mmCIF file of N, CA and C in Angstrom:
data_model
loop_
_atom_site.group_PDB
_atom_site.id
_atom_site.type_symbol
_atom_site.label_atom_id
_atom_site.label_comp_id
_atom_site.label_asym_id
_atom_site.label_seq_id
_atom_site.Cartn_x
_atom_site.Cartn_y
_atom_site.Cartn_z
ATOM 1 N N MET K 1 0.817 -1.185 0.000
ATOM 2 C CA MET K 1 0.000 0.000 0.000
ATOM 3 C C MET K 1 0.861 1.249 0.000
ATOM 4 N N LEU K 2 1.908 1.242 0.805
ATOM 5 C CA LEU K 2 2.801 2.397 0.872
ATOM 6 C C LEU K 2 3.393 2.692 -0.499
ATOM 7 N N ASP K 3 3.936 1.678 -1.154
ATOM 8 C CA ASP K 3 4.539 1.879 -2.472
ATOM 9 C C ASP K 3 3.511 2.376 -3.479
ATOM 10 N N ALA K 4 2.313 1.840 -3.428
ATOM 11 C CA ALA K 4 1.262 2.257 -4.357
ATOM 12 C C ALA K 4 0.877 3.712 -4.124
ATOM 13 N N LEU K 5 0.800 4.125 -2.876
ATOM 14 C CA LEU K 5 0.465 5.517 -2.557
ATOM 15 C C LEU K 5 1.535 6.461 -3.086
ATOM 16 N N ILE K 6 2.788 6.104 -2.888
ATOM 17 C CA ILE K 6 3.883 6.952 -3.358
ATOM 18 C C ILE K 6 3.932 6.970 -4.881
ATOM 19 N N ASP K 7 3.698 5.831 -5.518
ATOM 20 C CA ASP K 7 3.661 5.789 -6.982
ATOM 21 C C ASP K 7 2.529 6.650 -7.525
ATOM 22 N N PHE K 8 1.416 6.661 -6.825
ATOM 23 C CA PHE K 8 0.252 7.451 -7.248
ATOM 24 C C PHE K 8 0.532 8.944 -7.150
ATOM 25 N N ASN K 9 1.190 9.355 -6.042
ATOM 26 C CA ASN K 9 1.479 10.775 -5.839
ATOM 27 C C ASN K 9 2.755 10.901 -5.019
ATOM 28 N N SER K 10 3.860 11.158 -5.681
ATOM 29 C CA SER K 10 5.151 11.203 -4.997
ATOM 30 C C SER K 10 5.242 12.349 -3.979
ATOM 31 N N ASN K 11 4.345 13.317 -4.047
ATOM 32 C CA ASN K 11 4.333 14.397 -3.051
ATOM 33 C C ASN K 11 3.961 13.895 -1.659
ATOM 34 N N THR K 12 3.378 12.707 -1.598
ATOM 35 C CA THR K 12 2.958 12.148 -0.315
ATOM 36 C C THR K 12 4.053 11.338 0.373
ATOM 37 N N THR K 13 5.221 11.237 -0.249
ATOM 38 C CA THR K 13 6.276 10.356 0.270
ATOM 39 C C THR K 13 6.612 10.597 1.737
ATOM 40 N N PRO K 14 6.952 11.822 2.156
ATOM 41 C CA PRO K 14 7.304 12.004 3.580
ATOM 42 C C PRO K 14 6.155 11.654 4.527
ATOM 43 N N LEU K 15 4.954 12.051 4.194
ATOM 44 C CA LEU K 15 3.792 11.755 5.031
ATOM 45 C C LEU K 15 3.513 10.252 5.057
ATOM 46 N N ALA K 16 3.599 9.611 3.896
ATOM 47 C CA ALA K 16 3.360 8.170 3.820
ATOM 48 C C ALA K 16 4.402 7.418 4.634
ATOM 49 N N HIS K 17 5.659 7.806 4.538
ATOM 50 C CA HIS K 17 6.709 7.145 5.317
ATOM 51 C C HIS K 17 6.471 7.314 6.813
ATOM 52 N N ALA K 18 6.171 8.533 7.225
ATOM 53 C CA ALA K 18 5.939 8.792 8.652
ATOM 54 C C ALA K 18 4.756 7.971 9.164
ATOM 55 N N PHE K 19 3.683 7.934 8.403
ATOM 56 C CA PHE K 19 2.510 7.162 8.808
ATOM 57 C C PHE K 19 2.859 5.681 8.931
ATOM 58 N N PHE K 20 3.577 5.170 7.934
ATOM 59 C CA PHE K 20 3.907 3.749 7.931
ATOM 60 C C PHE K 20 4.841 3.397 9.089
ATOM 61 N N VAL K 21 5.869 4.209 9.320
ATOM 62 C CA VAL K 21 6.792 3.959 10.435
ATOM 63 C C VAL K 21 6.035 4.002 11.756
ATOM 64 N N ASN K 22 5.189 4.990 11.932
ATOM 65 C CA ASN K 22 4.412 5.083 13.174
ATOM 66 C C ASN K 22 3.478 3.891 13.344
ATOM 67 N N SER K 23 2.898 3.413 12.259
ATOM 68 C CA SER K 23 2.031 2.231 12.336
ATOM 69 C C SER K 23 2.823 1.007 12.772
ATOM 70 N N LEU K 24 4.017 0.840 12.222
ATOM 71 C CA LEU K 24 4.847 -0.293 12.614
ATOM 72 C C LEU K 24 5.266 -0.189 14.075
ATOM 73 N N ILE K 25 5.631 1.003 14.508
ATOM 74 C CA ILE K 25 6.019 1.208 15.911
ATOM 75 C C ILE K 25 4.849 0.895 16.841
ATOM 76 N N GLU K 26 3.653 1.332 16.467
ATOM 77 C CA GLU K 26 2.470 1.028 17.278
ATOM 78 C C GLU K 26 2.204 -0.477 17.339
ATOM 79 N N ASP K 27 2.636 -1.208 16.310
ATOM 80 C CA ASP K 27 2.471 -2.666 16.302
ATOM 81 C C ASP K 27 3.597 -3.387 17.029
ATOM 82 N N GLY K 28 4.537 -2.623 17.609
ATOM 83 C CA GLY K 28 5.592 -3.227 18.408
ATOM 84 C C GLY K 28 6.964 -3.262 17.759
ATOM 85 N N TRP K 29 7.091 -2.767 16.543
ATOM 86 C CA TRP K 29 8.403 -2.717 15.903
ATOM 87 C C TRP K 29 9.224 -1.612 16.552
ATOM 88 N N THR K 30 10.540 -1.755 16.540
ATOM 89 C CA THR K 30 11.396 -0.654 16.985
ATOM 90 C C THR K 30 11.471 0.373 15.859
ATOM 91 N N ALA K 31 11.815 1.605 16.208
ATOM 92 C CA ALA K 31 11.967 2.644 15.193
ATOM 93 C C ALA K 31 13.067 2.259 14.202
ATOM 94 N N LYS K 32 14.143 1.648 14.707
ATOM 95 C CA LYS K 32 15.246 1.228 13.834
ATOM 96 C C LYS K 32 14.770 0.215 12.806
ATOM 97 N N LEU K 33 14.051 -0.790 13.238
ATOM 98 C CA LEU K 33 13.563 -1.820 12.328
ATOM 99 C C LEU K 33 12.594 -1.224 11.312
ATOM 100 N N ALA K 34 11.688 -0.383 11.765
ATOM 101 C CA ALA K 34 10.710 0.230 10.858
ATOM 102 C C ALA K 34 11.396 1.077 9.791
ATOM 103 N N ASN K 35 12.385 1.861 10.194
ATOM 104 C CA ASN K 35 13.092 2.706 9.233
ATOM 105 C C ASN K 35 13.973 1.891 8.296
ATOM 106 N N GLN K 36 14.644 0.856 8.802
ATOM 107 C CA GLN K 36 15.449 -0.012 7.942
ATOM 108 C C GLN K 36 14.565 -0.715 6.915
ATOM 109 N N PHE K 37 13.377 -1.089 7.324
ATOM 110 C CA PHE K 37 12.423 -1.725 6.415
ATOM 111 C C PHE K 37 12.121 -0.795 5.233
ATOM 112 N N LEU K 38 11.885 0.475 5.543
ATOM 113 C CA LEU K 38 11.475 1.409 4.500
ATOM 114 C C LEU K 38 12.591 1.809 3.547
ATOM 115 N N VAL K 39 13.826 1.818 3.981
ATOM 116 C CA VAL K 39 14.896 2.286 3.100
ATOM 117 C C VAL K 39 15.348 1.234 2.087
ATOM 118 N N GLN K 40 14.836 0.037 2.204
ATOM 119 C CA GLN K 40 15.221 -1.020 1.265
ATOM 120 C C GLN K 40 14.541 -0.800 -0.087
ATOM 121 N N PRO K 41 15.229 -1.154 -1.178
ATOM 122 C CA PRO K 41 14.712 -0.833 -2.515
ATOM 123 C C PRO K 41 13.589 -1.739 -3.028
ATOM 124 N N ASP K 42 13.411 -2.928 -2.427
ATOM 125 C CA ASP K 42 12.405 -3.853 -2.939
ATOM 126 C C ASP K 42 11.953 -4.785 -1.811
ATOM 127 N N TRP K 43 10.915 -5.583 -2.102
ATOM 128 C CA TRP K 43 10.348 -6.461 -1.075
ATOM 129 C C TRP K 43 11.331 -7.513 -0.600
ATOM 130 N N LYS K 44 12.111 -8.065 -1.502
ATOM 131 C CA LYS K 44 13.079 -9.091 -1.110
ATOM 132 C C LYS K 44 14.085 -8.512 -0.113
ATOM 133 N N SER K 45 14.595 -7.336 -0.398
ATOM 134 C CA SER K 45 15.535 -6.682 0.516
ATOM 135 C C SER K 45 14.858 -6.307 1.830
ATOM 136 N N ARG K 46 13.609 -5.892 1.764
ATOM 137 C CA ARG K 46 12.868 -5.564 2.988
ATOM 138 C C ARG K 46 12.723 -6.798 3.874
ATOM 139 N N MET K 47 12.362 -7.905 3.250
ATOM 140 C CA MET K 47 12.190 -9.130 4.025
ATOM 141 C C MET K 47 13.515 -9.578 4.620
ATOM 142 N N ASN K 48 14.579 -9.570 3.819
ATOM 143 C CA ASN K 48 15.889 -9.988 4.313
ATOM 144 C C ASN K 48 16.369 -9.111 5.458
ATOM 145 N N THR K 49 16.229 -7.798 5.315
ATOM 146 C CA THR K 49 16.659 -6.873 6.368
ATOM 147 C C THR K 49 15.862 -7.100 7.637
ATOM 148 N N THR K 50 14.572 -7.230 7.499
ATOM 149 C CA THR K 50 13.726 -7.470 8.666
ATOM 150 C C THR K 50 14.123 -8.768 9.347
ATOM 151 N N TRP K 51 14.374 -9.804 8.558
ATOM 152 C CA TRP K 51 14.745 -11.113 9.109
ATOM 153 C C TRP K 51 16.031 -11.013 9.915
ATOM 154 N N LEU K 52 16.962 -10.199 9.444
ATOM 155 C CA LEU K 52 18.227 -10.031 10.164
ATOM 156 C C LEU K 52 18.049 -9.242 11.463
ATOM 157 N N LEU K 53 17.130 -8.317 11.468
ATOM 158 C CA LEU K 53 16.986 -7.417 12.617
ATOM 159 C C LEU K 53 16.075 -7.949 13.720
ATOM 160 N N ILE K 54 15.191 -8.884 13.390
ATOM 161 C CA ILE K 54 14.336 -9.440 14.439
ATOM 162 C C ILE K 54 15.084 -10.548 15.169
ATOM 163 N N GLY K 55 14.591 -10.935 16.301
ATOM 164 C CA GLY K 55 15.251 -11.953 17.107
ATOM 165 C C GLY K 55 14.834 -13.366 16.749
ATOM 166 N N ASP K 56 15.502 -14.318 17.375
ATOM 167 C CA ASP K 56 15.220 -15.732 17.128
ATOM 168 C C ASP K 56 13.770 -16.094 17.438
ATOM 169 N N GLU K 57 13.224 -15.548 18.539
ATOM 170 C CA GLU K 57 11.831 -15.848 18.901
ATOM 171 C C GLU K 57 10.867 -15.342 17.839
ATOM 172 N N GLU K 58 11.116 -14.126 17.326
ATOM 173 C CA GLU K 58 10.243 -13.570 16.298
ATOM 174 C C GLU K 58 10.333 -14.377 15.007
ATOM 175 N N ARG K 59 11.542 -14.810 14.641
ATOM 176 C CA ARG K 59 11.695 -15.638 13.432
ATOM 177 C C ARG K 59 10.935 -16.959 13.596
ATOM 178 N N ALA K 60 11.072 -17.581 14.764
ATOM 179 C CA ALA K 60 10.367 -18.845 15.009
ATOM 180 C C ALA K 60 8.852 -18.643 14.942
ATOM 181 N N ALA K 61 8.376 -17.547 15.504
ATOM 182 C CA ALA K 61 6.932 -17.257 15.471
ATOM 183 C C ALA K 61 6.457 -17.014 14.037
ATOM 184 N N ALA K 62 7.266 -16.320 13.243
ATOM 185 C CA ALA K 62 6.891 -16.051 11.855
ATOM 186 C C ALA K 62 6.786 -17.337 11.048
ATOM 187 N N VAL K 63 7.709 -18.259 11.275
ATOM 188 C CA VAL K 63 7.693 -19.530 10.550
ATOM 189 C C VAL K 63 6.514 -20.392 10.983
ATOM 190 N N ALA K 64 6.178 -20.346 12.279
ATOM 191 C CA ALA K 64 5.107 -21.200 12.817
ATOM 192 C C ALA K 64 3.709 -20.632 12.587
ATOM 193 N N PHE K 65 3.599 -19.384 12.202
ATOM 194 C CA PHE K 65 2.318 -18.716 12.037
ATOM 195 C C PHE K 65 1.470 -19.418 10.979
ATOM 196 N N ASP K 66 0.169 -19.473 11.182
ATOM 197 C CA ASP K 66 -0.746 -20.123 10.241
ATOM 198 C C ASP K 66 -1.202 -19.101 9.186
ATOM 199 N N TYR K 67 -0.498 -19.065 8.066
ATOM 200 C CA TYR K 67 -0.793 -18.094 7.014
ATOM 201 C C TYR K 67 -2.030 -18.444 6.204
ATOM 202 N N GLU K 68 -2.589 -19.622 6.425
ATOM 203 C CA GLU K 68 -3.852 -19.975 5.794
ATOM 204 C C GLU K 68 -5.023 -19.346 6.557
ATOM 205 N N ALA K 69 -4.852 -19.155 7.853
ATOM 206 C CA ALA K 69 -5.927 -18.624 8.696
ATOM 207 C C ALA K 69 -5.883 -17.102 8.827
ATOM 208 N N PHE K 70 -4.698 -16.504 8.678
ATOM 209 C CA PHE K 70 -4.553 -15.063 8.874
ATOM 210 C C PHE K 70 -3.914 -14.439 7.638
ATOM 211 N N GLU K 71 -4.227 -13.183 7.403
ATOM 212 C CA GLU K 71 -3.683 -12.480 6.242
ATOM 213 C C GLU K 71 -2.180 -12.273 6.396
ATOM 214 N N ASN K 72 -1.458 -12.527 5.338
ATOM 215 C CA ASN K 72 -0.020 -12.337 5.302
ATOM 216 C C ASN K 72 0.266 -11.169 4.364
ATOM 217 N N PHE K 73 0.913 -10.104 4.868
ATOM 218 C CA PHE K 73 1.160 -8.962 4.010
ATOM 219 C C PHE K 73 2.433 -9.109 3.184
ATOM 220 N N TRP K 74 3.242 -10.148 3.454
ATOM 221 C CA TRP K 74 4.431 -10.380 2.630
ATOM 222 C C TRP K 74 3.987 -10.953 1.286
ATOM 223 N N PRO K 75 4.651 -10.591 0.212
ATOM 224 C CA PRO K 75 4.247 -11.099 -1.104
ATOM 225 C C PRO K 75 4.510 -12.585 -1.295
ATOM 226 N N THR K 76 5.393 -13.154 -0.481
ATOM 227 C CA THR K 76 5.636 -14.593 -0.532
ATOM 228 C C THR K 76 5.810 -15.103 0.900
ATOM 229 N N ALA K 77 5.797 -16.401 1.038
ATOM 230 C CA ALA K 77 6.091 -17.012 2.340
ATOM 231 C C ALA K 77 7.428 -17.740 2.272
ATOM 232 N N ASP K 78 8.351 -17.230 1.459
ATOM 233 C CA ASP K 78 9.673 -17.841 1.303
ATOM 234 C C ASP K 78 10.387 -18.023 2.635
ATOM 235 N N PHE K 79 10.126 -17.118 3.565
ATOM 236 C CA PHE K 79 10.819 -17.152 4.858
ATOM 237 C C PHE K 79 10.449 -18.368 5.699
ATOM 238 N N THR K 80 9.451 -19.104 5.295
ATOM 239 C CA THR K 80 9.096 -20.318 6.034
ATOM 240 C C THR K 80 9.935 -21.515 5.592
ATOM 241 N N SER K 81 10.719 -21.331 4.546
ATOM 242 C CA SER K 81 11.601 -22.401 4.064
ATOM 243 C C SER K 81 12.761 -22.611 5.030
ATOM 244 N N VAL K 82 13.192 -23.850 5.177
ATOM 245 C CA VAL K 82 14.315 -24.149 6.069
ATOM 246 C C VAL K 82 15.613 -23.541 5.549
ATOM 247 N N ARG K 83 15.689 -23.229 4.281
ATOM 248 C CA ARG K 83 16.896 -22.640 3.686
ATOM 249 C C ARG K 83 16.944 -21.126 3.806
ATOM 250 N N PHE K 84 15.862 -20.508 4.220
ATOM 251 C CA PHE K 84 15.783 -19.047 4.187
ATOM 252 C C PHE K 84 16.837 -18.381 5.064
ATOM 253 N N ASN K 85 17.062 -18.874 6.278
ATOM 254 C CA ASN K 85 18.069 -18.268 7.161
ATOM 255 C C ASN K 85 19.429 -18.210 6.478
ATOM 256 N N GLU K 86 19.823 -19.296 5.850
ATOM 257 C CA GLU K 86 21.131 -19.341 5.176
ATOM 258 C C GLU K 86 21.173 -18.378 3.987
ATOM 259 N N GLU K 87 20.085 -18.309 3.234
ATOM 260 C CA GLU K 87 20.011 -17.378 2.103
ATOM 261 C C GLU K 87 20.166 -15.935 2.567
ATOM 262 N N VAL K 88 19.524 -15.588 3.671
ATOM 263 C CA VAL K 88 19.610 -14.221 4.186
ATOM 264 C C VAL K 88 21.024 -13.927 4.692
ATOM 265 N N LYS K 89 21.641 -14.888 5.370
ATOM 266 C CA LYS K 89 23.026 -14.692 5.826
ATOM 267 C C LYS K 89 23.957 -14.480 4.635
ATOM 268 N N ASN K 90 23.771 -15.242 3.571
ATOM 269 C CA ASN K 90 24.588 -15.071 2.367
ATOM 270 C C ASN K 90 24.358 -13.701 1.742
ATOM 271 N N TRP K 91 23.098 -13.269 1.693
ATOM 272 C CA TRP K 91 22.751 -11.944 1.166
ATOM 273 C C TRP K 91 23.444 -10.861 1.978
ATOM 274 N N ALA K 92 23.398 -10.976 3.299
ATOM 275 C CA ALA K 92 24.034 -9.988 4.169
ATOM 276 C C ALA K 92 25.547 -9.983 3.973
ATOM 277 N N GLY K 93 26.128 -11.151 3.792
ATOM 278 C CA GLY K 93 27.560 -11.245 3.544
ATOM 279 C C GLY K 93 27.964 -10.563 2.255
ATOM 280 N N ARG K 94 27.144 -10.729 1.224
ATOM 281 C CA ARG K 94 27.439 -10.053 -0.047
ATOM 282 C C ARG K 94 27.332 -8.543 0.115
ATOM 283 N N LEU K 95 26.352 -8.088 0.883
ATOM 284 C CA LEU K 95 26.221 -6.649 1.123
ATOM 285 C C LEU K 95 27.431 -6.114 1.885
ATOM 286 N N ALA K 96 27.818 -6.836 2.912
ATOM 287 C CA ALA K 96 28.942 -6.398 3.732
ATOM 288 C C ALA K 96 30.229 -6.355 2.906
ATOM 289 N N SER K 97 30.411 -7.338 2.042
ATOM 290 C CA SER K 97 31.641 -7.369 1.233
ATOM 291 C C SER K 97 31.647 -6.287 0.161
ATOM 292 N N SER K 98 30.481 -5.753 -0.161
ATOM 293 C CA SER K 98 30.413 -4.667 -1.135
ATOM 294 C C SER K 98 30.350 -3.303 -0.451
ATOM 295 N N ASN K 99 30.639 -3.270 0.844
ATOM 296 C CA ASN K 99 30.647 -2.041 1.657
ATOM 297 C C ASN K 99 29.274 -1.426 1.821
ATOM 298 N N SER K 100 28.210 -2.190 1.670
ATOM 299 C CA SER K 100 26.860 -1.710 1.936
ATOM 300 C C SER K 100 26.561 -1.891 3.408
ATOM 301 N N VAL K 101 25.669 -1.075 3.939
ATOM 302 C CA VAL K 101 25.306 -1.154 5.351
ATOM 303 C C VAL K 101 24.022 -1.938 5.503
ATOM 304 N N VAL K 102 24.020 -2.926 6.412
ATOM 305 C CA VAL K 102 22.829 -3.729 6.676
ATOM 306 C C VAL K 102 22.132 -3.232 7.927
ATOM 307 N N SER K 103 22.866 -2.813 8.931
ATOM 308 C CA SER K 103 22.231 -2.431 10.198
ATOM 309 C C SER K 103 22.097 -0.951 10.355
#
């Protein structure tokens, strides 16, 4: 929704970002996690960054969640794969080796 709003009217970008960050914070996200989520260029990077920044308990809860019973706002459920943790670590390693900042 955020991306669609900004694509529709780029003048709304600062307001849309502030609203989205505040919504995430109200849902229990830290300000750091919410802002890191937004600065990523695409959904895959957003998911990977979020996965790195949340804790082990949150990752376990995300994998165990019943996505058939509740709405999932992620475009895929790739993170439920047993290989996902390793893929994200490899992604972070490539970013770090290219002097990009993950945290």
